[in-house]
PDB file of C-alpha atoms in Angstrom:
ATOM      1  CA  MET N   1       5.579  -6.546 -19.139  1.00  0.00           C
ATOM      2  CA  ILE N   2       6.413  -5.209 -15.652  1.00  0.00           C
ATOM      3  CA  ARG N   3       4.120  -2.386 -14.542  1.00  0.00           C
ATOM      4  CA  ARG N   4       4.960  -2.325 -10.839  1.00  0.00           C
ATOM      5  CA  LEU N   5       8.377  -2.762  -9.255  1.00  0.00           C
ATOM      6  CA  ASN N   6       8.460  -3.468  -5.505  1.00  0.00           C
ATOM      7  CA  ILE N   7      11.887  -3.299  -3.877  1.00  0.00           C
ATOM      8  CA  ILE N   8      12.107  -5.009  -0.477  1.00  0.00           C
ATOM      9  CA  LEU N   9      14.664  -3.174   1.655  1.00  0.00           C
ATOM     10  CA  GLY N  10      14.551  -5.461   4.699  1.00  0.00           C
ATOM     11  CA  ALA N  11      12.209  -6.565   7.485  1.00  0.00           C
ATOM     12  CA  ALA N  12      13.419  -4.322  10.318  1.00  0.00           C
ATOM     13  CA  CYS N  13      10.667  -2.208  11.901  1.00  0.00           C
ATOM     14  CA  ASN N  14      10.367   0.103  14.903  1.00  0.00           C
ATOM     15  CA  ARG N  15       6.794  -1.071  15.579  1.00  0.00           C
ATOM     16  CA  HIS N  16       5.223  -4.441  16.343  1.00  0.00           C
ATOM     17  CA  CYS N  17       1.646  -4.181  15.077  1.00  0.00           C
ATOM     18  CA  PRO N  18      -0.415  -7.288  15.919  1.00  0.00           C
ATOM     19  CA  TYR N  19      -1.994  -7.487  12.450  1.00  0.00           C
ATOM     20  CA  CYS N  20       1.311  -7.204  10.543  1.00  0.00           C
ATOM     21  CA  CYS N  21       1.678  -9.921   7.914  1.00  0.00           C
ATOM     22  CA  GLN N  22       5.011  -8.771   6.488  1.00  0.00           C
ATOM     23  CA  ALA N  23       7.340 -10.945   8.546  1.00  0.00           C
ATOM     24  CA  SER N  24       7.757 -13.003  11.688  1.00  0.00           C
ATOM     25  CA  PRO N  25       8.591 -11.135  14.924  1.00  0.00           C
ATOM     26  CA  ALA N  26      12.219 -12.298  14.624  1.00  0.00           C
ATOM     27  CA  ASP N  27      12.510 -11.038  11.060  1.00  0.00           C
ATOM     28  CA  ARG N  28      11.217  -7.584  12.024  1.00  0.00           C
ATOM     29  CA  ASP N  29      14.442  -6.958  13.931  1.00  0.00           C
ATOM     30  CA  SER N  30      16.644  -7.930  10.987  1.00  0.00           C
ATOM     31  CA  CYS N  31      18.437  -5.662   8.559  1.00  0.00           C
ATOM     32  CA  GLY N  32      18.505  -6.168   4.811  1.00  0.00           C
ATOM     33  CA  LYS N  33      21.623  -7.448   3.088  1.00  0.00           C
ATOM     34  CA  SER N  34      22.475  -6.215  -0.356  1.00  0.00           C
ATOM     35  CA  ASP N  35      24.279  -7.416  -3.432  1.00  0.00           C
ATOM     36  CA  TRP N  36      24.029  -4.381  -5.656  1.00  0.00           C
ATOM     37  CA  SER N  37      25.663  -6.109  -8.627  1.00  0.00           C
ATOM     38  CA  ARG N  38      23.077  -8.895  -8.759  1.00  0.00           C
ATOM     39  CA  LEU N  39      20.108  -6.603  -8.199  1.00  0.00           C
ATOM     40  CA  ARG N  40      21.352  -4.084 -10.746  1.00  0.00           C
ATOM     41  CA  SER N  41      22.133  -6.760 -13.315  1.00  0.00           C
ATOM     42  CA  LYS N  42      18.584  -8.132 -13.171  1.00  0.00           C
ATOM     43  CA  LEU N  43      16.995  -4.714 -13.530  1.00  0.00           C
ATOM     44  CA  LEU N  44      19.324  -3.717 -16.371  1.00  0.00           C
ATOM     45  CA  LYS N  45      18.465  -6.867 -18.312  1.00  0.00           C
ATOM     46  CA  LEU N  46      14.754  -6.228 -17.884  1.00  0.00           C
ATOM     47  CA  ASN N  47      15.181  -2.632 -18.985  1.00  0.00           C
ATOM     48  CA  GLU N  48      17.274  -3.536 -22.022  1.00  0.00           C
ATOM     49  CA  SER N  49      14.724  -6.163 -23.098  1.00  0.00           C
ATOM     50  CA  GLY N  50      11.905  -3.620 -22.952  1.00  0.00           C
ATOM     51  CA  GLU N  51      10.145  -5.296 -20.017  1.00  0.00           C
ATOM     52  CA  LEU N  52      10.178  -2.026 -18.052  1.00  0.00           C
ATOM     53  CA  ARG N  53       9.040   0.334 -20.794  1.00  0.00           C
ATOM     54  CA  LYS N  54       5.518   0.491 -19.329  1.00  0.00           C
ATOM     55  CA  LEU N  55       6.665   0.650 -15.709  1.00  0.00           C
ATOM     56  CA  GLU N  56       4.082   2.667 -13.771  1.00  0.00           C
ATOM     57  CA  ARG N  57       5.331   2.576 -10.193  1.00  0.00           C
ATOM     58  CA  ILE N  58       8.462   1.894  -8.162  1.00  0.00           C
ATOM     59  CA  ALA N  59       7.728   1.233  -4.477  1.00  0.00           C
ATOM     60  CA  PHE N  60      10.132   0.838  -1.561  1.00  0.00           C
ATOM     61  CA  TRP N  61       9.012  -1.576   1.161  1.00  0.00           C
ATOM     62  CA  GLY N  62      10.153  -2.674   4.622  1.00  0.00           C
ATOM     63  CA  GLY N  63       9.660  -3.473   7.456  1.00  0.00           C
ATOM     64  CA  GLU N  64       9.859   0.244   7.985  1.00  0.00           C
ATOM     65  CA  PRO N  65      11.491   1.849   4.921  1.00  0.00           C
ATOM     66  CA  MET N  66      12.870   4.815   6.884  1.00  0.00           C
ATOM     67  CA  LEU N  67      15.215   2.456   8.724  1.00  0.00           C
ATOM     68  CA  TYR N  68      16.821   2.114   5.293  1.00  0.00           C
ATOM     69  CA  TRP N  69      16.745   5.778   4.283  1.00  0.00           C
ATOM     70  CA  PRO N  70      20.343   5.927   2.928  1.00  0.00           C
ATOM     71  CA  THR N  71      19.587   2.785   0.905  1.00  0.00           C
ATOM     72  CA  ILE N  72      16.482   4.358  -0.632  1.00  0.00           C
ATOM     73  CA  GLN N  73      18.508   7.372  -1.755  1.00  0.00           C
ATOM     74  CA  ALA N  74      21.227   5.161  -3.204  1.00  0.00           C
ATOM     75  CA  LEU N  75      18.673   2.994  -5.026  1.00  0.00           C
ATOM     76  CA  TYR N  76      16.993   6.073  -6.477  1.00  0.00           C
ATOM     77  CA  ARG N  77      20.322   7.352  -7.820  1.00  0.00           C
ATOM     78  CA  MET N  78      21.172   3.919  -9.246  1.00  0.00           C
ATOM     79  CA  LEU N  79      17.826   3.606 -11.017  1.00  0.00           C
ATOM     80  CA  CYS N  80      18.090   7.117 -12.469  1.00  0.00           C
ATOM     81  CA  ASN N  81      21.647   6.522 -13.669  1.00  0.00           C
ATOM     82  CA  ASP N  82      20.497   3.315 -15.378  1.00  0.00           C
ATOM     83  CA  GLY N  83      17.551   5.024 -17.068  1.00  0.00           C
ATOM     84  CA  ILE N  84      14.867   3.179 -15.070  1.00  0.00           C
ATOM     85  CA  TYR N  85      11.955   5.489 -14.281  1.00  0.00           C
ATOM     86  CA  PRO N  86       8.265   4.991 -13.405  1.00  0.00           C
ATOM     87  CA  HIS N  87       5.679   6.713 -15.597  1.00  0.00           C
ATOM     88  CA  SER N  88       3.448   7.463 -12.614  1.00  0.00           C
ATOM     89  CA  ALA N  89       5.065   7.437  -9.167  1.00  0.00           C
ATOM     90  CA  TYR N  90       7.736   6.457  -6.710  1.00  0.00           C
ATOM     91  CA  ARG N  91       6.142   5.297  -3.491  1.00  0.00           C
ATOM     92  CA  VAL N  92       7.276   4.816   0.090  1.00  0.00           C
ATOM     93  CA  ALA N  93       4.867   3.155   2.535  1.00  0.00           C
ATOM     94  CA  THR N  94       5.886   4.198   6.051  1.00  0.00           C
ATOM     95  CA  ASN N  95       4.525   4.348   9.588  1.00  0.00           C
ATOM     96  CA  GLY N  96       5.631   7.999   9.640  1.00  0.00           C
ATOM     97  CA  ASP N  97       7.554   7.887  12.918  1.00  0.00           C
ATOM     98  CA  LEU N  98      10.983   8.424  11.373  1.00  0.00           C
ATOM     99  CA  ILE N  99      10.227  10.889   8.568  1.00  0.00           C
ATOM    100  CA  ASN N 100      12.547  13.877   8.979  1.00  0.00           C
ATOM    101  CA  ASP N 101      13.246  17.173   7.245  1.00  0.00           C
ATOM    102  CA  ASP N 102      15.928  15.569   5.079  1.00  0.00           C
ATOM    103  CA  TYR N 103      13.368  13.120   3.713  1.00  0.00           C
ATOM    104  CA  VAL N 104      10.834  15.927   3.201  1.00  0.00           C
ATOM    105  CA  ARG N 105      13.326  17.950   1.149  1.00  0.00           C
ATOM    106  CA  PHE N 106      14.207  14.903  -0.940  1.00  0.00           C
ATOM    107  CA  ALA N 107      10.594  13.832  -1.534  1.00  0.00           C
ATOM    108  CA  ASN N 108       9.401  17.340  -2.368  1.00  0.00           C
ATOM    109  CA  SER N 109      12.180  17.742  -4.936  1.00  0.00           C
ATOM    110  CA  ILE N 110      10.786  14.848  -7.028  1.00  0.00           C
ATOM    111  CA  PRO N 111       7.322  15.557  -8.503  1.00  0.00           C
ATOM    112  CA  GLU N 112       6.492  11.847  -8.826  1.00  0.00           C
ATOM    113  CA  TRP N 113       7.360  10.983  -5.209  1.00  0.00           C
ATOM    114  CA  LEU N 114       4.406   9.776  -3.103  1.00  0.00           C
ATOM    115  CA  THR N 115       4.530   9.013   0.618  1.00  0.00           C
ATOM    116  CA  THR N 116       1.791   6.874   2.157  1.00  0.00           C
ATOM    117  CA  VAL N 117       1.622   7.086   5.942  1.00  0.00           C
ATOM    118  CA  SER N 118      -0.003   4.143   7.704  1.00  0.00           C
ATOM    119  CA  TRP N 119      -2.242   5.343  10.519  1.00  0.00           C
ATOM    120  CA  HIS N 120      -1.958   2.159  12.591  1.00  0.00           C
ATOM    121  CA  ASP N 121      -3.116   3.025  16.135  1.00  0.00           C
ATOM    122  CA  GLY N 122      -2.853   6.778  15.544  1.00  0.00           C
ATOM    123  CA  SER N 123       0.058   7.141  17.965  1.00  0.00           C
ATOM    124  CA  ILE N 124       2.253   9.322  15.747  1.00  0.00           C
ATOM    125  CA  ALA N 125       3.222  12.305  17.911  1.00  0.00           C
ATOM    126  CA  PRO N 126       1.595  15.685  17.068  1.00  0.00           C
ATOM    127  CA  ARG N 127       5.045  17.240  16.479  1.00  0.00           C
ATOM    128  CA  GLN N 128       5.796  14.454  13.988  1.00  0.00           C
ATOM    129  CA  TRP N 129       2.581  15.262  12.098  1.00  0.00           C
ATOM    130  CA  GLU N 130       3.904  18.804  11.720  1.00  0.00           C
ATOM    131  CA  VAL N 131       6.841  17.315   9.803  1.00  0.00           C
ATOM    132  CA  LEU N 132       4.534  15.105   7.721  1.00  0.00           C
ATOM    133  CA  LYS N 133       2.361  18.104   6.823  1.00  0.00           C
ATOM    134  CA  LYS N 134       5.328  19.551   4.933  1.00  0.00           C
ATOM    135  CA  LEU N 135       5.219  16.729   2.369  1.00  0.00           C
ATOM    136  CA  ARG N 136       3.934  17.887  -1.011  1.00  0.00           C
ATOM    137  CA  SER N 137       2.359  14.513  -1.850  1.00  0.00           C
ATOM    138  CA  CYS N 138       1.210  12.398   1.084  1.00  0.00           C
ATOM    139  CA  ILE N 139      -1.707  10.037   1.718  1.00  0.00           C
ATOM    140  CA  VAL N 140      -2.912   8.697   5.056  1.00  0.00           C
ATOM    141  CA  THR N 141      -3.931   5.034   4.927  1.00  0.00           C
ATOM    142  CA  GLY N 142      -5.824   3.069   7.556  1.00  0.00           C
ATOM    143  CA  LEU N 143      -6.799  -0.553   8.016  1.00  0.00           C
ATOM    144  CA  VAL N 144     -10.327  -1.735   8.731  1.00  0.00           C
ATOM    145  CA  THR N 145     -10.032  -4.519  11.304  1.00  0.00           C
ATOM    146  CA  SER N 146     -12.444  -6.117  13.742  1.00  0.00           C
ATOM    147  CA  SER N 147     -11.692  -3.150  16.037  1.00  0.00           C
ATOM    148  CA  TRP N 148     -13.114  -0.659  13.513  1.00  0.00           C
ATOM    149  CA  ARG N 149     -15.877   0.519  15.925  1.00  0.00           C
ATOM    150  CA  ARG N 150     -13.167   1.962  18.162  1.00  0.00           C
ATOM    151  CA  ASP N 151     -10.482   2.754  15.575  1.00  0.00           C
ATOM    152  CA  LEU N 152     -12.358   4.595  12.804  1.00  0.00           C
ATOM    153  CA  PRO N 153     -14.142   7.167  15.045  1.00  0.00           C
ATOM    154  CA  ALA N 154     -10.834   7.696  16.887  1.00  0.00           C
ATOM    155  CA  MET N 155      -9.015   8.189  13.582  1.00  0.00           C
ATOM    156  CA  ARG N 156     -11.577  10.757  12.485  1.00  0.00           C
ATOM    157  CA  LYS N 157     -11.376  12.645  15.779  1.00  0.00           C
ATOM    158  CA  LYS N 158      -7.585  12.841  15.783  1.00  0.00           C
ATOM    159  CA  TYR N 159      -7.355  13.698  12.059  1.00  0.00           C
ATOM    160  CA  LEU N 160      -9.599  16.702  12.725  1.00  0.00           C
ATOM    161  CA  SER N 161      -7.860  17.738  15.956  1.00  0.00           C
ATOM    162  CA  LEU N 162      -4.492  17.756  14.178  1.00  0.00           C
ATOM    163  CA  GLY N 163      -5.860  19.889  11.368  1.00  0.00           C
ATOM    164  CA  LEU N 164      -4.824  17.380   8.701  1.00  0.00           C
ATOM    165  CA  GLN N 165      -5.826  17.908   5.079  1.00  0.00           C
ATOM    166  CA  MET N 166      -4.235  14.843   3.484  1.00  0.00           C
ATOM    167  CA  PRO N 167      -6.215  12.322   1.392  1.00  0.00           C
ATOM    168  CA  VAL N 168      -7.494   9.341   3.395  1.00  0.00           C
ATOM    169  CA  GLN N 169      -7.671   5.736   2.190  1.00  0.00           C
ATOM    170  CA  LEU N 170      -9.108   2.763   4.108  1.00  0.00           C
ATOM    171  CA  TRP N 171      -8.553  -0.918   3.250  1.00  0.00           C
ATOM    172  CA  PRO N 172      -9.504  -4.227   4.890  1.00  0.00           C
ATOM    173  CA  VAL N 173      -6.809  -6.018   6.864  1.00  0.00           C
ATOM    174  CA  HIS N 174      -5.490  -9.120   5.071  1.00  0.00           C
ATOM    175  CA  PHE N 175      -5.661 -12.224   7.263  1.00  0.00           C
ATOM    176  CA  ALA N 176      -2.343 -13.682   6.143  1.00  0.00           C
ATOM    177  CA  GLY N 177       1.034 -14.584   7.606  1.00  0.00           C
ATOM    178  CA  GLN N 178       1.421 -13.457  11.210  1.00  0.00           C
ATOM    179  CA  CYS N 179      -1.841 -11.469  11.306  1.00  0.00           C
ATOM    180  CA  ALA N 180      -3.404 -11.783  14.756  1.00  0.00           C
ATOM    181  CA  GLY N 181      -6.695 -13.680  14.793  1.00  0.00           C
ATOM    182  CA  PHE N 182      -8.477 -11.124  16.981  1.00  0.00           C
ATOM    183  CA  GLU N 183      -8.122  -8.539  14.163  1.00  0.00           C
ATOM    184  CA  LYS N 184      -9.866 -10.809  11.625  1.00  0.00           C
ATOM    185  CA  LEU N 185     -12.907  -9.287   9.917  1.00  0.00           C
ATOM    186  CA  THR N 186     -16.344 -10.893  10.006  1.00  0.00           C
ATOM    187  CA  ASN N 187     -19.310 -10.392   7.673  1.00  0.00           C
ATOM    188  CA  ASP N 188     -20.943  -8.190  10.318  1.00  0.00           C
ATOM    189  CA  ASP N 189     -17.758  -6.100  10.563  1.00  0.00           C
ATOM    190  CA  VAL N 190     -17.822  -5.529   6.803  1.00  0.00           C
ATOM    191  CA  ASP N 191     -21.517  -4.627   6.608  1.00  0.00           C
ATOM    192  CA  GLU N 192     -21.453  -2.332   9.620  1.00  0.00           C
ATOM    193  CA  SER N 193     -18.120  -0.624   8.818  1.00  0.00           C
ATOM    194  CA  ILE N 194     -19.233   0.132   5.254  1.00  0.00           C
ATOM    195  CA  GLY N 195     -22.492   1.475   6.688  1.00  0.00           C
ATOM    196  CA  PHE N 196     -20.475   3.716   8.994  1.00  0.00           C
ATOM    197  CA  LEU N 197     -18.348   4.978   6.096  1.00  0.00           C
ATOM    198  CA  GLN N 198     -21.480   5.629   4.052  1.00  0.00           C
ATOM    199  CA  SER N 199     -22.943   7.722   6.876  1.00  0.00           C
ATOM    200  CA  LEU N 200     -19.785   9.861   6.813  1.00  0.00           C
ATOM    201  CA  VAL N 201     -19.326  10.375   3.083  1.00  0.00           C
ATOM    202  CA  GLU N 202     -22.886  10.736   1.738  1.00  0.00           C
ATOM    203  CA  SER N 203     -23.150  14.215   3.278  1.00  0.00           C
ATOM    204  CA  PRO N 204     -19.682  15.000   4.629  1.00  0.00           C
ATOM    205  CA  GLN N 205     -19.720  17.382   7.576  1.00  0.00           C
ATOM    206  CA  ASP N 206     -15.979  17.715   8.183  1.00  0.00           C
ATOM    207  CA  GLY N 207     -12.555  17.509   6.542  1.00  0.00           C
ATOM    208  CA  PHE N 208     -12.031  13.827   7.332  1.00  0.00           C
ATOM    209  CA  SER N 209     -15.335  12.783   5.765  1.00  0.00           C
ATOM    210  CA  GLN N 210     -14.698  14.949   2.713  1.00  0.00           C
ATOM    211  CA  ALA N 211     -11.165  13.560   2.226  1.00  0.00           C
ATOM    212  CA  LEU N 212     -12.493  10.015   2.512  1.00  0.00           C
ATOM    213  CA  ARG N 213     -15.362  10.739   0.103  1.00  0.00           C
ATOM    214  CA  ILE N 214     -12.989  12.092  -2.549  1.00  0.00           C
ATOM    215  CA  SER N 215     -10.673   9.087  -2.156  1.00  0.00           C
ATOM    216  CA  ILE N 216     -13.516   6.566  -2.541  1.00  0.00           C
ATOM    217  CA  MET N 217     -14.942   8.368  -5.575  1.00  0.00           C
ATOM    218  CA  GLN N 218     -11.570   8.619  -7.305  1.00  0.00           C
ATOM    219  CA  HIS N 219     -10.676   4.994  -6.630  1.00  0.00           C
ATOM    220  CA  CYS N 220     -14.000   3.762  -7.981  1.00  0.00           C
ATOM    221  CA  SER N 221     -13.987   5.942 -11.109  1.00  0.00           C
ATOM    222  CA  ARG N 222     -10.716   4.646 -12.569  1.00  0.00           C
ATOM    223  CA  LYS N 223     -10.961   2.760 -15.853  1.00  0.00           C
ATOM    224  CA  GLY N 224      -9.189  -0.496 -16.570  1.00  0.00           C
ATOM    225  CA  ARG N 225      -8.119  -3.224 -14.198  1.00  0.00           C
ATOM    226  CA  VAL N 226      -5.826  -2.295 -11.332  1.00  0.00           C
ATOM    227  CA  SER N 227      -2.845  -4.637 -11.175  1.00  0.00           C
ATOM    228  CA  PRO N 228      -2.782  -6.439  -7.839  1.00  0.00           C
ATOM    229  CA  ASP N 229       0.188  -5.575  -5.662  1.00  0.00           C
ATOM    230  CA  CYS N 230       1.404  -9.164  -5.693  1.00  0.00           C
ATOM    231  CA  GLY N 231       1.054 -12.562  -7.348  1.00  0.00           C
ATOM    232  CA  ASP N 232       0.836 -11.161 -10.872  1.00  0.00           C
ATOM    233  CA  GLU N 233       3.168 -11.332 -13.871  1.00  0.00           C
ATOM    234  CA  SER N 234       2.954  -7.542 -14.245  1.00  0.00           C
ATOM    235  CA  VAL N 235       4.432  -7.060 -10.750  1.00  0.00           C
ATOM    236  CA  LEU N 236       8.070  -7.678  -9.864  1.00  0.00           C
ATOM    237  CA  THR N 237       8.939  -7.884  -6.168  1.00  0.00           C
ATOM    238  CA  ILE N 238      12.676  -8.136  -5.576  1.00  0.00           C
ATOM    239  CA  ASP N 239      14.969  -7.766  -2.570  1.00  0.00           C
ATOM    240  CA  LEU N 240      18.444  -6.260  -2.289  1.00  0.00           C
ATOM    241  CA  LEU N 241      20.014  -9.633  -3.037  1.00  0.00           C
ATOM    242  CA  GLY N 242      18.143  -9.854  -6.327  1.00  0.00           C
ATOM    243  CA  ARG N 243      15.768 -12.572  -5.113  1.00  0.00           C
ATOM    244  CA  GLU N 244      12.256 -12.426  -6.559  1.00  0.00           C
ATOM    245  CA  TYR N 245       9.023 -13.004  -4.611  1.00  0.00           C
ATOM    246  CA  LEU N 246       5.307 -13.226  -5.235  1.00  0.00           C
ATOM    247  CA  CYS N 247       4.417 -10.741  -2.487  1.00  0.00           C
ATOM    248  CA  GLN N 248       6.103  -7.703  -0.948  1.00  0.00           C
ATOM    249  CA  HIS N 249       4.004  -7.839   2.234  1.00  0.00           C
ATOM    250  CA  ASN N 250       5.054 -11.319   3.283  1.00  0.00           C
ATOM    251  CA  PRO N 251       7.937 -12.651   1.168  1.00  0.00           C
ATOM    252  CA  ALA N 252       8.670 -15.499   3.583  1.00  0.00           C
ATOM    253  CA  GLN N 253       5.195 -16.987   3.066  1.00  0.00           C
ATOM    254  CA  ALA N 254       4.846 -16.022  -0.589  1.00  0.00           C
ATOM    255  CA  THR N 255       8.103 -17.794  -1.595  1.00  0.00           C
ATOM    256  CA  ALA N 256       9.911 -17.335  -4.873  1.00  0.00           C
ATOM    257  CA  ARG N 257       8.354 -15.733  -7.948  1.00  0.00           C
ATOM    258  CA  THR N 258       8.236 -18.568 -10.477  1.00  0.00           C
ATOM    259  CA  ALA N 259       6.099 -19.119 -13.565  1.00  0.00           C
ATOM    260  CA  LYS N 260       4.367 -22.053 -11.839  1.00  0.00           C
ATOM    261  CA  LEU N 261       3.437 -20.077  -8.738  1.00  0.00           C
ATOM    262  CA  LEU N 262       2.353 -17.077 -10.802  1.00  0.00           C
ATOM    263  CA  THR N 263      -0.057 -19.430 -12.557  1.00  0.00           C
ATOM    264  CA  VAL N 264      -1.344 -20.696  -9.193  1.00  0.00           C
ATOM    265  CA  ALA N 265      -1.928 -17.121  -8.010  1.00  0.00           C
ATOM    266  CA  GLU N 266      -3.704 -16.194 -11.247  1.00  0.00           C
ATOM    267  CA  GLN N 267      -5.899 -19.294 -11.083  1.00  0.00           C
ATOM    268  CA  SER N 268      -6.944 -18.312  -7.561  1.00  0.00           C
ATOM    269  CA  ARG N 269      -8.503 -15.204  -9.152  1.00  0.00           C
ATOM    270  CA  ALA N 270     -10.233 -17.054 -11.980  1.00  0.00           C
ATOM    271  CA  GLY N 271     -13.672 -16.556 -10.456  1.00  0.00           C
ATOM    272  CA  CYS N 272     -13.126 -12.823  -9.944  1.00  0.00           C
ATOM    273  CA  ARG N 273     -13.284 -11.594 -13.533  1.00  0.00           C
ATOM    274  CA  ASN N 274     -17.009 -10.910 -13.600  1.00  0.00           C
ATOM    275  CA  CYS N 275     -17.057  -9.315 -10.143  1.00  0.00           C
ATOM    276  CA  ILE N 276     -18.100  -5.689  -9.695  1.00  0.00           C
ATOM    277  CA  ALA N 277     -14.806  -5.026  -7.877  1.00  0.00           C
ATOM    278  CA  TRP N 278     -12.485  -6.792 -10.373  1.00  0.00           C
ATOM    279  CA  GLU N 279     -11.123  -3.619 -11.933  1.00  0.00           C
ATOM    280  CA  HIS N 280     -10.526  -2.024  -8.540  1.00  0.00           C
ATOM    281  CA  CYS N 281      -9.014  -4.730  -6.317  1.00  0.00           C
ATOM    282  CA  GLY N 282      -7.354  -6.824  -9.020  1.00  0.00           C
ATOM    283  CA  GLY N 283      -8.521 -10.052  -7.421  1.00  0.00           C
ATOM    284  CA  GLY N 284      -7.469  -9.385  -3.856  1.00  0.00           C
ATOM    285  CA  CYS N 285      -4.831 -11.073  -1.687  1.00  0.00           C
ATOM    286  CA  PHE N 286      -4.200 -14.609  -2.920  1.00  0.00           C
ATOM    287  CA  LEU N 287      -2.568 -15.545   0.412  1.00  0.00           C
ATOM    288  CA  SER N 288      -5.421 -14.455   2.659  1.00  0.00           C
ATOM    289  CA  ALA N 289      -7.256 -17.033   4.732  1.00  0.00           C
ATOM    290  CA  ASN N 290     -10.194 -14.631   4.997  1.00  0.00           C
ATOM    291  CA  ARG N 291     -10.547 -13.860   1.326  1.00  0.00           C
ATOM    292  CA  GLU N 292     -14.310 -14.202   0.935  1.00  0.00           C
ATOM    293  CA  ILE N 293     -14.974 -11.642   3.669  1.00  0.00           C
ATOM    294  CA  GLU N 294     -12.311  -9.250   2.355  1.00  0.00           C
ATOM    295  CA  CYS N 295     -13.930  -9.660  -1.072  1.00  0.00           C
ATOM    296  CA  ARG N 296     -17.266  -8.697   0.482  1.00  0.00           C
ATOM    297  CA  PHE N 297     -15.666  -5.482   1.736  1.00  0.00           C
ATOM    298  CA  TYR N 298     -14.307  -4.564  -1.706  1.00  0.00           C
ATOM    299  CA  LYS N 299     -17.674  -5.201  -3.383  1.00  0.00           C
ATOM    300  CA  LYS N 300     -19.537  -2.993  -0.938  1.00  0.00           C
ATOM    301  CA  TYR N 301     -16.786  -0.368  -1.115  1.00  0.00           C
ATOM    302  CA  VAL N 302     -17.073  -0.224  -4.926  1.00  0.00           C
ATOM    303  CA  GLN N 303     -20.866  -0.093  -4.732  1.00  0.00           C
ATOM    304  CA  LEU N 304     -20.568   2.879  -2.383  1.00  0.00           C
ATOM    305  CA  GLY N 305     -18.077   4.595  -4.678  1.00  0.00           C
ATOM    306  CA  ARG N 306     -20.229   4.115  -7.760  1.00  0.00           C
ATOM    307  CA  PHE N 307     -23.255   5.446  -5.908  1.00  0.00           C
ATOM    308  CA  LEU N 308     -21.342   8.578  -4.876  1.00  0.00           C
ATOM    309  CA  ASN N 309     -20.120   9.138  -8.427  1.00  0.00           C
ATOM    310  CA  GLU N 310     -23.632   8.713  -9.853  1.00  0.00           C
ATOM    311  CA  VAL N 311     -25.064  11.223  -7.383  1.00  0.00           C
ATOM    312  CA  ALA N 312     -22.296  13.705  -8.194  1.00  0.00           C
ATOM    313  CA  ALA N 313     -22.715  13.340 -11.983  1.00  0.00           C
TER     314      ALA N 313
END
């Protein structure tokens, strides 16, 4: 049963972040090719067989999805015409640079449409944030890297100076694919960054801390296991040519989605089932070369969230 559908639009991107694991530098300048008949045929067969009846989310991925904005609109119309809908949300993960008023009107017209804006280095122009503020449903996401001591305080300062009121989510960088080694987390990074977050959210003194506190509490109060974004039989990642992959972040490294490789990915999570974070991270990134340290982050993150929920009860 497919619960999450990830559609890979192409690898082209207007940024070149050093920790990006989605594609090689050459691939980031490429544009997606499409074979609508093959893609549509696969999705129709899945829908007719009942495999999509519990579909929770449809996500559009790049590169930078807004470089494929006409394609996103066309895909949305195709899916609607074919009776393929998510029960929870449509999602676009973007760096925010190219969001325009046309996108805002489109997104705000669909109640289930969620836009997640990646903070990256915080260099989105103030005038562009004014456009992003118009979005009815928008979340700001940031990565915790080895540069967190500089990045997180800077993120907080700019969030407040811009007068943002969007939810804030923070996740550890995955050390996979082309991810630069100098961004790799250490045990000390995890312990100290979680300590920093705890100092902000235990008694929030500003809008950033409050937004982060609410996000952590909500994430850690959900019931039932969260499906991992990749490497799971409940997740289908497919490109515009109808090719299936294990991972939407780095399809070149993840290779094809086959029963054998799905088993390998699931076996890599075999020791996770009794973990405190199992229901919240779904077993983590099976491609990461820094998995134990990223796991440490998730455990401490969940412990913090449970503590906040207990205090608030």
